Amino acid sequence: MRARLVFVLCMIALASVVENRDGSLWSAEALAQSSADDRTEAQAAFESGGFTNAARLWGQVASVETWAVDARINAAQAYLQADDLGRAMLYFKRAQTLDPRHSSVQVGLALVRALRVDVLDDENGLLPAVERLTVEVLSLNEL
């Protein structure tokens, strides 16, 4: 019984301490304060037009607050403003895994998809012809 109590107390102590990037240990309270400071700094950077720095800071907040959808959305929007569509898509997708029906996530994903340059218009009308052929020849189970 005593061994279980010691084990539980050790687990609680370990859960309240997190390793920092430089290897030092932070308590949960210090980590929360750091995250709050990063949020404030990220918002200030975004408002001043430093979108790359804001995106980096929001990414740090998202890595600490693994449940925070808003941190991922804010990072994605900052990357979008910095014209980094790949990272914007990545953070919108990460936010989507946490909250698939969030309206900002859906709008952000649609915007990134619309702004992508790798999607070329079909000038020859080839895609609709292939689609008609596929629908006529193949059934849904064969696709």
Short mmCIF file of C-alpha atoms in Angstrom, two decimals:
data_model
loop_
_atom_site.label_atom_id
_atom_site.label_comp_id
_atom_site.label_asym_id
_atom_site.label_seq_id
_atom_site.Cartn_x
_atom_site.Cartn_y
_atom_site.Cartn_z
CA MET A 1 0.00 0.00 0.00
CA ARG A 2 2.81 2.39 0.90
CA ALA A 3 4.58 1.62 -2.37
CA ARG A 4 1.46 2.58 -4.34
CA LEU A 5 1.17 5.84 -2.44
CA VAL A 6 4.81 6.69 -3.16
CA PHE A 7 4.32 5.79 -6.83
CA VAL A 8 1.23 8.00 -7.12
CA LEU A 9 2.98 10.92 -5.42
CA CYS A 10 5.96 10.57 -7.76
CA MET A 11 3.67 10.54 -10.81
CA ILE A 12 1.91 13.69 -9.61
CA ALA A 13 5.26 15.40 -9.08
CA LEU A 14 6.43 14.42 -12.57
CA ALA A 15 3.20 15.58 -14.16
CA SER A 16 3.64 19.07 -12.70
CA VAL A 17 7.10 19.52 -14.23
CA VAL A 18 7.82 19.91 -17.95
CA GLU A 19 11.18 19.96 -19.72
CA ASN A 20 12.05 23.21 -21.44
CA ARG A 21 13.67 23.37 -24.89
CA ASP A 22 17.11 23.99 -23.37
CA GLY A 23 16.79 20.99 -21.05
CA SER A 24 15.86 22.88 -17.91
CA LEU A 25 12.72 21.93 -16.02
CA TRP A 26 9.66 24.17 -15.65
CA SER A 27 6.77 23.80 -13.30
CA ALA A 28 3.27 23.76 -14.74
CA GLU A 29 2.65 27.27 -13.37
CA ALA A 30 5.80 28.66 -15.03
CA LEU A 31 4.83 26.96 -18.28
CA ALA A 32 1.35 28.51 -18.17
CA GLN A 33 2.85 31.95 -17.53
CA SER A 34 5.28 31.49 -20.41
CA SER A 35 2.42 30.48 -22.69
CA ALA A 36 0.42 33.54 -21.64
CA ASP A 37 3.45 35.76 -22.32
CA ASP A 38 3.90 34.14 -25.75
CA ARG A 39 0.22 34.75 -26.53
CA THR A 40 0.55 38.44 -25.66
CA GLU A 41 3.77 38.77 -27.65
CA ALA A 42 2.29 36.91 -30.64
CA GLN A 43 -0.79 39.12 -30.70
CA ALA A 44 1.36 42.25 -30.52
CA ALA A 45 3.58 40.99 -33.36
CA PHE A 46 0.53 40.21 -35.50
CA GLU A 47 -1.00 43.64 -34.89
CA SER A 48 2.29 45.39 -35.74
CA GLY A 49 2.59 43.47 -39.02
CA GLY A 50 5.35 41.05 -38.00
CA PHE A 51 3.46 38.08 -39.36
CA THR A 52 6.39 35.64 -39.55
CA ASN A 53 7.35 36.30 -35.93
CA ALA A 54 3.69 36.11 -34.86
CA ALA A 55 3.29 32.77 -36.64
CA ARG A 56 6.39 31.40 -34.92
CA LEU A 57 5.12 32.55 -31.51
CA TRP A 58 1.63 31.16 -32.10
CA GLY A 59 3.28 27.88 -33.11
CA GLN A 60 5.12 27.85 -29.77
CA VAL A 61 1.85 28.44 -27.95
CA ALA A 62 0.24 25.61 -29.92
CA SER A 63 3.05 23.24 -28.99
CA VAL A 64 2.58 24.02 -25.28
CA GLU A 65 -1.22 24.19 -25.30
CA THR A 66 -1.95 21.04 -27.25
CA TRP A 67 -5.72 21.55 -26.90
CA ALA A 68 -5.75 25.18 -28.14
CA VAL A 69 -7.56 25.40 -31.47
CA ASP A 70 -7.30 29.20 -31.45
CA ALA A 71 -3.48 29.08 -31.26
CA ARG A 72 -3.35 26.92 -34.39
CA ILE A 73 -5.86 29.13 -36.20
CA ASN A 74 -3.90 32.26 -35.27
CA ALA A 75 -0.64 30.65 -36.43
CA ALA A 76 -2.31 29.69 -39.71
CA GLN A 77 -3.67 33.21 -40.22
CA ALA A 78 -0.26 34.72 -39.50
CA TYR A 79 1.37 32.37 -42.02
CA LEU A 80 -1.37 33.27 -44.49
CA GLN A 81 -0.58 36.97 -44.04
CA ALA A 82 3.13 36.18 -44.51
CA ASP A 83 2.27 34.42 -47.82
CA ASP A 84 3.45 31.03 -46.52
CA LEU A 85 0.51 29.01 -47.82
CA GLY A 86 2.05 25.63 -47.04
CA ARG A 87 2.45 26.33 -43.33
CA ALA A 88 -0.92 28.09 -43.24
CA MET A 89 -2.53 24.94 -44.64
CA LEU A 90 -0.60 22.81 -42.13
CA TYR A 91 -1.85 24.80 -39.12
CA PHE A 92 -5.41 24.97 -40.44
CA LYS A 93 -5.31 21.17 -40.85
CA ARG A 94 -3.96 20.78 -37.31
CA ALA A 95 -6.78 22.98 -36.03
CA GLN A 96 -9.24 20.93 -38.05
CA THR A 97 -8.15 17.75 -36.26
CA LEU A 98 -9.13 19.37 -32.95
CA ASP A 99 -12.35 21.04 -34.11
CA PRO A 100 -13.50 19.90 -37.57
CA ARG A 101 -16.56 22.16 -37.66
CA HIS A 102 -14.92 25.42 -36.55
CA SER A 103 -16.00 28.11 -39.01
CA SER A 104 -12.63 29.88 -39.07
CA VAL A 105 -10.92 26.61 -39.95
CA GLN A 106 -13.31 25.94 -42.82
CA VAL A 107 -13.00 29.49 -44.18
CA GLY A 108 -9.20 29.43 -43.79
CA LEU A 109 -8.85 26.11 -45.60
CA ALA A 110 -11.05 27.33 -48.43
CA LEU A 111 -9.01 30.53 -48.71
CA VAL A 112 -5.67 28.70 -48.79
CA ARG A 113 -7.01 26.29 -51.40
CA ALA A 114 -8.21 29.23 -53.51
CA LEU A 115 -4.85 31.01 -53.28
CA ARG A 116 -2.70 28.01 -54.15
CA VAL A 117 -0.70 28.37 -57.31
CA ASP A 118 -0.19 24.67 -57.88
CA VAL A 119 -3.83 24.26 -58.92
CA LEU A 120 -4.05 25.05 -62.62
CA ASP A 121 -7.20 25.85 -64.51
CA ASP A 122 -8.41 23.30 -67.00
CA GLU A 123 -8.32 25.34 -70.21
CA ASN A 124 -9.18 22.48 -72.56
CA GLY A 125 -12.19 21.14 -70.70
CA LEU A 126 -10.42 17.82 -70.32
CA LEU A 127 -11.42 17.21 -66.70
CA PRO A 128 -15.19 17.32 -67.27
CA ALA A 129 -14.79 14.94 -70.22
CA VAL A 130 -12.81 12.50 -68.07
CA GLU A 131 -15.41 12.84 -65.34
CA ARG A 132 -18.28 12.02 -67.75
CA LEU A 133 -16.36 9.06 -69.11
CA THR A 134 -15.58 7.78 -65.62
CA VAL A 135 -19.20 8.09 -64.49
CA GLU A 136 -20.49 6.31 -67.56
CA VAL A 137 -17.93 3.46 -67.55
CA LEU A 138 -17.18 2.80 -63.89
CA SER A 139 -19.51 2.28 -60.99
CA LEU A 140 -18.89 3.75 -57.55
CA ASN A 141 -17.59 0.43 -56.20
CA GLU A 142 -15.02 0.16 -59.00
CA LEU A 143 -13.43 3.51 -58.20
#
